[in-house]
Short mmCIF file of C-alpha atoms in Angstrom, two decimals:
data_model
loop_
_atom_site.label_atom_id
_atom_site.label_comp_id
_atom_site.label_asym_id
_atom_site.label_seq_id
_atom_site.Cartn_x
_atom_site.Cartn_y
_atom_site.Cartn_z
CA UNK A 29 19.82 -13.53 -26.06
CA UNK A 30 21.85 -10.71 -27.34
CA UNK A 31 24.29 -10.42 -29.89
CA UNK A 32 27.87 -11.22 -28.12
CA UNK A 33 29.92 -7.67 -27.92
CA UNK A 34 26.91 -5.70 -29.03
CA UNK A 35 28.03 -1.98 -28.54
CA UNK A 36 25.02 0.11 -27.05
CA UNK A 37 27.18 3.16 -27.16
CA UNK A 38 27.57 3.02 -31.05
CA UNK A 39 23.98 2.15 -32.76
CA UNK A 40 22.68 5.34 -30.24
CA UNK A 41 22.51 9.43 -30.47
CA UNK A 42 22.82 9.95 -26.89
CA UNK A 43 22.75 13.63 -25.99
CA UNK A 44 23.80 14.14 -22.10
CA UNK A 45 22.59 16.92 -19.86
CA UNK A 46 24.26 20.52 -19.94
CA UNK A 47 22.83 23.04 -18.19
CA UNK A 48 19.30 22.55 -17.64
CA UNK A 49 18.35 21.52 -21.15
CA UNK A 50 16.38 18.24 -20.27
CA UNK A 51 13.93 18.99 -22.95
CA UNK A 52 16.21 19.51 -25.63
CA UNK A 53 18.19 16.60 -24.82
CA UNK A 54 14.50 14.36 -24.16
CA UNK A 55 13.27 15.53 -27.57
CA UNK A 56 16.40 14.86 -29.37
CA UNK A 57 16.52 11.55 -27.89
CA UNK A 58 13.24 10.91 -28.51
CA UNK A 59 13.51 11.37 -32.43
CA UNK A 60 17.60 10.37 -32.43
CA UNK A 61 19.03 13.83 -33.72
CA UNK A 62 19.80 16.38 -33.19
CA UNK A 63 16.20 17.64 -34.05
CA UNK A 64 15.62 21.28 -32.23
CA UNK A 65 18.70 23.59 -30.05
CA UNK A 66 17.63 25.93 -27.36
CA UNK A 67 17.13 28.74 -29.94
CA UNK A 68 14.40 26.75 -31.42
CA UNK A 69 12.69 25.36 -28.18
CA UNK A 70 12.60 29.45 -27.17
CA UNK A 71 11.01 30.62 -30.56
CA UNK A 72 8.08 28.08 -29.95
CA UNK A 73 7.98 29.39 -26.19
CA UNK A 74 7.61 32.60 -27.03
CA UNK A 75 5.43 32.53 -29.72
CA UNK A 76 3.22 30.45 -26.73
CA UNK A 77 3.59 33.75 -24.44
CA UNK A 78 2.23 35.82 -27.49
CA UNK A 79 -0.69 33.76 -27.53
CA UNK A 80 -1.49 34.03 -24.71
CA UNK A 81 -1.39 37.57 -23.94
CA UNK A 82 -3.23 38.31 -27.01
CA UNK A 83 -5.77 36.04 -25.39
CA UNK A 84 -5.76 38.46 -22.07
CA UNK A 85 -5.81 40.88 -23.74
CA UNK A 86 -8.97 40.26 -25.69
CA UNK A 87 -10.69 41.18 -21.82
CA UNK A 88 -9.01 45.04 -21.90
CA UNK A 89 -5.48 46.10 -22.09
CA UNK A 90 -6.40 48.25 -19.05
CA UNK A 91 -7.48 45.62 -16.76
CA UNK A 92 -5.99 44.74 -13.87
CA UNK A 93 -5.91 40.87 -14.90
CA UNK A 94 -4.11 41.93 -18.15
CA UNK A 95 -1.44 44.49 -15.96
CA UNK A 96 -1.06 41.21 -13.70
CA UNK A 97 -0.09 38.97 -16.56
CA UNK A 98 2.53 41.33 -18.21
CA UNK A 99 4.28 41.22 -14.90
CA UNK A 100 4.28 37.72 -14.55
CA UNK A 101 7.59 35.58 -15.76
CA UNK A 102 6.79 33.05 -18.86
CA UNK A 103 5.39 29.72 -17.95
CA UNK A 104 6.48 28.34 -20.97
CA UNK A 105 10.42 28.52 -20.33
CA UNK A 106 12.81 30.20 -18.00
CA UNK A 107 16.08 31.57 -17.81
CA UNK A 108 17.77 27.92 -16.54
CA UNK A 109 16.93 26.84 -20.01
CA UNK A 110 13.35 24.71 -18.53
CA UNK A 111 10.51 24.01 -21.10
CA UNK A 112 7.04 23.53 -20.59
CA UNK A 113 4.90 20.69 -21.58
CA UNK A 114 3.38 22.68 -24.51
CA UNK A 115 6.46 23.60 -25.67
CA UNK A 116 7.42 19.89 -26.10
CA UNK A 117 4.01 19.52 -26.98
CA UNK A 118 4.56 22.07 -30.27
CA UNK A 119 7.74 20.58 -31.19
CA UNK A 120 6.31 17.24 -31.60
CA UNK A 121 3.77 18.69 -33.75
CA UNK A 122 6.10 19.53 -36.02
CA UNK A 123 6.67 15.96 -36.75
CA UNK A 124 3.24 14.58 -36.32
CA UNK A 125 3.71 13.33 -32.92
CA UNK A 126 1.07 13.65 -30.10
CA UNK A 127 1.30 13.19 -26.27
CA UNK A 128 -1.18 11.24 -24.13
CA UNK A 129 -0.94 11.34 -20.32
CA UNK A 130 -0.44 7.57 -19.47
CA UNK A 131 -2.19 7.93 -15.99
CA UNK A 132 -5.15 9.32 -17.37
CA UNK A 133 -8.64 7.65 -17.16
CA UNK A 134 -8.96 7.78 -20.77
CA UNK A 135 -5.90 6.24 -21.74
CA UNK A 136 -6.32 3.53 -18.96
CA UNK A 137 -9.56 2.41 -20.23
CA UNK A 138 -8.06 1.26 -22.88
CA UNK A 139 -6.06 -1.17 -21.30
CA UNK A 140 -2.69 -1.25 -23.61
CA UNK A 141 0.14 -3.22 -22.39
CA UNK A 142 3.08 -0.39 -22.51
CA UNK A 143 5.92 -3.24 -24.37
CA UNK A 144 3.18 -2.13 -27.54
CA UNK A 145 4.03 1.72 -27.36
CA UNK A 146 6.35 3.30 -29.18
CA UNK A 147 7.70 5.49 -26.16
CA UNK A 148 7.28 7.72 -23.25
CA UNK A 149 8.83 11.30 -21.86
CA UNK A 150 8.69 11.36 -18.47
CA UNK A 151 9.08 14.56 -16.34
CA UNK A 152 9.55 15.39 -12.23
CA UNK A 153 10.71 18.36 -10.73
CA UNK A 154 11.41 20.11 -14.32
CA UNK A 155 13.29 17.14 -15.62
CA UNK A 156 12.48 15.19 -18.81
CA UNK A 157 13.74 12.22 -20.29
CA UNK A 158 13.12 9.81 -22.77
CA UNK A 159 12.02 5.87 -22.65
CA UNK A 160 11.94 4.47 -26.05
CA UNK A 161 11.39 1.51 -28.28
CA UNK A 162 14.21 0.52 -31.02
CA UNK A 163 14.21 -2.57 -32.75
CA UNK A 164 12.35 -4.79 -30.41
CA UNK A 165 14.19 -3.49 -27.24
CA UNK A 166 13.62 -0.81 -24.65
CA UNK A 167 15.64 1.79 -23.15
CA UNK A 168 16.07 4.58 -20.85
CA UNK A 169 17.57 7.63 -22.74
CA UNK A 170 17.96 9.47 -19.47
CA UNK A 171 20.42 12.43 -20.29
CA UNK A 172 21.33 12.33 -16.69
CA UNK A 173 22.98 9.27 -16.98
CA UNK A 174 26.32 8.11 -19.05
CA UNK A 175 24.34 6.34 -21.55
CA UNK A 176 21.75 4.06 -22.58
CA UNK A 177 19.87 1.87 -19.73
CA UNK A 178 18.39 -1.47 -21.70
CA UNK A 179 14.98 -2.21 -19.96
CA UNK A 180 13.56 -5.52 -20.53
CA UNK A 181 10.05 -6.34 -21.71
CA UNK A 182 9.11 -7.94 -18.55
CA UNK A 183 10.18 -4.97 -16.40
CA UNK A 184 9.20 -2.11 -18.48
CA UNK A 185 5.84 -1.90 -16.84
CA UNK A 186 7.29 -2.14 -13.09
CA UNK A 187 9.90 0.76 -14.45
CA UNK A 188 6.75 2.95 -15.73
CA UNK A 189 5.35 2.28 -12.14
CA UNK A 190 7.79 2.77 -9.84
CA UNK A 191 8.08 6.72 -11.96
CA UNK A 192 4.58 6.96 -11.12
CA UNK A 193 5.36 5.85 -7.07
CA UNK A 194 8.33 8.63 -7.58
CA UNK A 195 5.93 11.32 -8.72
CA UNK A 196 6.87 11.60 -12.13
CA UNK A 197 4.28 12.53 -14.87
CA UNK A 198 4.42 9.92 -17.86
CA UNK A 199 2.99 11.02 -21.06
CA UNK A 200 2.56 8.36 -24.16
CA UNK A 201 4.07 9.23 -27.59
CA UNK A 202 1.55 8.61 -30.25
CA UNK A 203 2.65 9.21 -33.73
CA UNK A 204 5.21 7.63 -36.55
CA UNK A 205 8.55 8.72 -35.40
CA UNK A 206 11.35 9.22 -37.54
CA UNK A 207 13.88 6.48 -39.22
CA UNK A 208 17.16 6.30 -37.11
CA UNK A 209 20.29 4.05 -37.49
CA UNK A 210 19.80 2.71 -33.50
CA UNK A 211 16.35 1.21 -34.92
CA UNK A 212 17.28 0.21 -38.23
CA UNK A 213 20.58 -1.79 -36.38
CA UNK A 214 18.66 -3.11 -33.50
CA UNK A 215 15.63 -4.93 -35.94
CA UNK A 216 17.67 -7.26 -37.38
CA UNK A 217 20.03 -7.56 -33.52
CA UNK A 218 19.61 -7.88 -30.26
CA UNK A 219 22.36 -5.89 -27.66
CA UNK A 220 23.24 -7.29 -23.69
CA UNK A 221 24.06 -4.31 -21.52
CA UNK A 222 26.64 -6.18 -18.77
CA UNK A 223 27.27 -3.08 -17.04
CA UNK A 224 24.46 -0.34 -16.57
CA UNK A 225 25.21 3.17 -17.11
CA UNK A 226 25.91 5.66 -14.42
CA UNK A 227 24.32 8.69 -13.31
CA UNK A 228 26.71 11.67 -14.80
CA UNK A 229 29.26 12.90 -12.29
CA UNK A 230 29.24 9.36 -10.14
CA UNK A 231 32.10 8.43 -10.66
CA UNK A 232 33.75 11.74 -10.03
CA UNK A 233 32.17 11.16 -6.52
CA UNK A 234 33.61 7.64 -6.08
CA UNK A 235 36.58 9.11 -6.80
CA UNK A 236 36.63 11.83 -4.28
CA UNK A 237 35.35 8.90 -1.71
CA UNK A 238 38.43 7.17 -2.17
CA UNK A 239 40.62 9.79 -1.21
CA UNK A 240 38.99 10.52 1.32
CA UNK A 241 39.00 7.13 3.12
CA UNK A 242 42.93 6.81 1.48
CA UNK A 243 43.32 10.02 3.45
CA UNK A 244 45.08 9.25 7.18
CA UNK A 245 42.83 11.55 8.65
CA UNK A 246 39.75 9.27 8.37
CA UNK A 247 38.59 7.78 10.97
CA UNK A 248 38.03 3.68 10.28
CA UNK A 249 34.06 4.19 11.55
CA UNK A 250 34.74 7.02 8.44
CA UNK A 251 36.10 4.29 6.17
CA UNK A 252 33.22 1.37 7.29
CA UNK A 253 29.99 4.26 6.47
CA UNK A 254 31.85 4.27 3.12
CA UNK A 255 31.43 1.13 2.42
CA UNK A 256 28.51 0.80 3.47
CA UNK A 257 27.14 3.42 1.28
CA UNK A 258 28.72 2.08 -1.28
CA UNK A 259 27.41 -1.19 -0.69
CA UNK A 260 23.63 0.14 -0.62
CA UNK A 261 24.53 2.14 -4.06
CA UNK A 262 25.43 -1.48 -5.90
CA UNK A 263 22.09 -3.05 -4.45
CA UNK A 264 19.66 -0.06 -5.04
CA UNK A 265 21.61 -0.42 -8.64
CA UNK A 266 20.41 -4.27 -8.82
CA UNK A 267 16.96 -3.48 -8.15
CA UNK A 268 16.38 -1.93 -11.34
CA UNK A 269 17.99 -3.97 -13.44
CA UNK A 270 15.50 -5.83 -15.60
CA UNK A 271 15.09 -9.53 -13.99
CA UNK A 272 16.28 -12.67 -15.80
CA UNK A 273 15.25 -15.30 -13.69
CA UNK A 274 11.14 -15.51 -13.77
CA UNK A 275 10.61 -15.88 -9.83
CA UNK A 276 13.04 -12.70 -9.15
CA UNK A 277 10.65 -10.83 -11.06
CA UNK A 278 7.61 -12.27 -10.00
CA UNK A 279 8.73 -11.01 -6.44
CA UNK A 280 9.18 -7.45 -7.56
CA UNK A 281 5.89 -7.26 -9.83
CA UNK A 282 4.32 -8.19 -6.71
CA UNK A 283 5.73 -5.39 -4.86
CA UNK A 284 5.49 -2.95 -7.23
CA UNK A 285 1.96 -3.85 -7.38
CA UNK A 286 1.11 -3.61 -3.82
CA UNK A 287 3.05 -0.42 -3.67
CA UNK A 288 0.54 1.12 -6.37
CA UNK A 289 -2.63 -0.24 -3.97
CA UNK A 290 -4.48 2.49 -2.23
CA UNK A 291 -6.21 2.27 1.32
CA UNK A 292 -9.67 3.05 0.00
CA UNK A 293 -12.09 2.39 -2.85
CA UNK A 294 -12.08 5.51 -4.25
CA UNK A 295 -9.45 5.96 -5.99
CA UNK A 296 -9.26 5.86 -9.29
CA UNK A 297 -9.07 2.96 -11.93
CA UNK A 298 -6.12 5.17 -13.76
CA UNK A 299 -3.84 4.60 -10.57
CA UNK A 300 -5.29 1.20 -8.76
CA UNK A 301 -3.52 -1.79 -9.77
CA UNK A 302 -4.73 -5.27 -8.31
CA UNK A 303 -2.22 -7.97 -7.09
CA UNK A 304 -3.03 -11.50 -7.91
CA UNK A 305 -0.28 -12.85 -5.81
CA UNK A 306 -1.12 -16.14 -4.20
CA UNK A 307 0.95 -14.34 -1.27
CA UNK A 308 -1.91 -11.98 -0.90
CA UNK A 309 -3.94 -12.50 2.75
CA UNK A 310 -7.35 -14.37 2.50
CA UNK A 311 -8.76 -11.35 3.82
CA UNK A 312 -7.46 -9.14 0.89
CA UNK A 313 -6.38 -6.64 2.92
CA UNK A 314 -4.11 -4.27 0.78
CA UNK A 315 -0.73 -2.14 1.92
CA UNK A 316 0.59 0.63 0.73
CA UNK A 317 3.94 1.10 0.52
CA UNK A 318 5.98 4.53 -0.29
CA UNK A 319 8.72 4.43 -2.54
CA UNK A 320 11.11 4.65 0.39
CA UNK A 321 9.45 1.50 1.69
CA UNK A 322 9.44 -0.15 -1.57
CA UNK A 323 13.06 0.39 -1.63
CA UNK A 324 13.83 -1.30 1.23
CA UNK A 325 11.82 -4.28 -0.24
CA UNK A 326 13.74 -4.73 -2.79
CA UNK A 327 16.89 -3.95 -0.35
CA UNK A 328 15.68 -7.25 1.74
CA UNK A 329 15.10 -9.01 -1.08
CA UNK A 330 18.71 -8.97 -2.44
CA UNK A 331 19.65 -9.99 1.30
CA UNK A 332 18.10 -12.93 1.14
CA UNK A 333 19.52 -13.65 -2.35
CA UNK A 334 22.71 -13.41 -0.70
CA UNK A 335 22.19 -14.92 2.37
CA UNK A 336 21.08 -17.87 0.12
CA UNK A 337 24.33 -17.76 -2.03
CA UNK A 338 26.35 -17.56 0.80
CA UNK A 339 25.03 -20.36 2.78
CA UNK A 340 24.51 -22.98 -0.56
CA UNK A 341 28.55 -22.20 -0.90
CA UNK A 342 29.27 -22.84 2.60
CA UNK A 343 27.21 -25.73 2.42
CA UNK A 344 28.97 -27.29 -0.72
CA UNK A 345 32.39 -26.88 1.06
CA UNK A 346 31.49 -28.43 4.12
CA UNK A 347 30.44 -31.50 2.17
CA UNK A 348 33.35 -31.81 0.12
CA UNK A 349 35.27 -31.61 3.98
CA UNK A 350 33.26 -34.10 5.26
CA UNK A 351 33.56 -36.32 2.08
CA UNK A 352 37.64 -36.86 2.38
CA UNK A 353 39.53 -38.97 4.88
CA UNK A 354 39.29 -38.48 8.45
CA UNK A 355 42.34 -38.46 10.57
CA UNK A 356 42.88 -41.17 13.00
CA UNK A 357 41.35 -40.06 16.40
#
């Protein structure tokens, strides 16, 4: 249990997105500082580029490989303010750090259960962020979101996955990492998280949704797709909160794990993950599931929580009716 009125938002250095600096912000949020700026992240990129044009060059200035590589942009940073994974890669070196790709057959054969990591930096599309270990709790120090997202024990494996389903590269943070207040705080306390953060700019949209369907120009079909929407936002929220009760996540490990099942033998052992479910066919077929389809899982799932609620309630009252005095026919 955590500590009552535990304050995630004070024991942290969170350090939100602006601009396109998601490796600043990761790295900072990795080591809880304010550790390296842009200016610093660009020295080590360019001091990459010099390598490796002194490497070209090394086959003749006068090549036409060489002439092709001057004209090419830097693939170590770019003008949105994007940084490669060496350049992260450097600036953990500074700090004795290393990075291990998680999905990788090496790492995999070793078999470690990710709760005994230290922490990961995840990346898709040219965006990084942080997962990370302080005290004896997890959380997601995504810079797109308002703030800290506490990620149970039990679920940090299906959150690691689903990234993986997503298309996100993990990579494993080997290495002491600095002293920081968050972990000093959080070893001797434990923090509840009742509400979990937003992504940035959501609520600005919820805003602008409700003037819109406040506006007399909306139709009520207008007004209903709202609410709908906003109804699918709450329960895609739910699914990735970290489960309390042991059967809700039993249910989702099982999905997750199917979703992570290939068609075929050959894949790999790095990315094939077998269920044990007693739900499993006697055949041992296996499905695979996209992360559109796992969605909706986990979408039906919550209905049937519901449904479940609802009808135990309505049940209860109809009891209690039936339970009083009965007028006189």
């Amino acid at each position: 249990m955590g500590c009552p009125g535990a304050d995630l938002s004070v024991s942290f250095s969170g350090f939100t997105q602006e601009g396109s600096l998601c490796a600043q912000h990761c790295l900072n949020n990795l080591l809880q500082g304010e550790y390296f700026s842009p200016v610093e992240l660009s020295s080590i990129a360019e001091q990459l580029d010099e390598e490796e044009r002194m490497r070209m060059a090394e086959g003749g200035v006068q090549t036409e490989e060489y002439r092709t590589f001057l004209q090419q942009p830097s693939g170590n940073m770019d003008d949105s303010g994007f940084f490669s994974i060496q350049v992260i890669s450097n600036a953990l070196g500074v700090w004795g750090l290393e990075i291990v790709l998680f999905n990788s057959r090496e790492y995999q054969q070793l078999q470690i259960d990710p709760i005994h990591e230290k922490a990961f930096i995840c990346n898709y599309k040219e965006h990084w962020f942080t997962v990370r270990k302080l005290g004896q709790q997890w959380f997601n120090l995504n810079s797109l979101l308002t703030g800290p997202e506490l990620i149970s024990d039990t679920y940090l494996a299906l959150f690691l996955a689903q990234l993986q389903q997503e298309g996100y590269s993990i990579f494993v943070i080997r290495g002491s990492l600095p002293e920081c207040e968050a972990d000093q705080i959080l070893r001797i306390m434990r923090v509840e998280q009742q509400q979990r953060p937003k992504l940035i700019g959501e609520d600005e949209a919820q805003r602008m949704s409700v003037q819109q369907v406040s506006d007399p120009g909306h139709t009520a079909d207008e007004v209903l797709l709202d609410e709908d929407e906003e109804e699918l936002r709450k329960a895609l929220a739910l699914s990735r909160q970290g489960m309390e009760v042991e059967d809700e996540e039993a249910d989702l490990r099982r999905a997750i794990q199917l979703s992570m099942q290939g068609g075929s033998d050959t894949r790999s052992p790095s990315t094939a993950v077998t269920a044990g479910s007693s739900h499993e066919s006697g055949s041992g077929e296996k499905e695979a599931m996209t992360a559109e389809e796992l969605r909706r899982r986990r979408q039906a799932y919550f209905d049937r929580q519901q449904a479940q609620s609802a009808a135990h309630h309505s049940s209860s009252a109809g009891g209690e009716k039936d339970s009083g005095t009965k007028p006189n026919q």
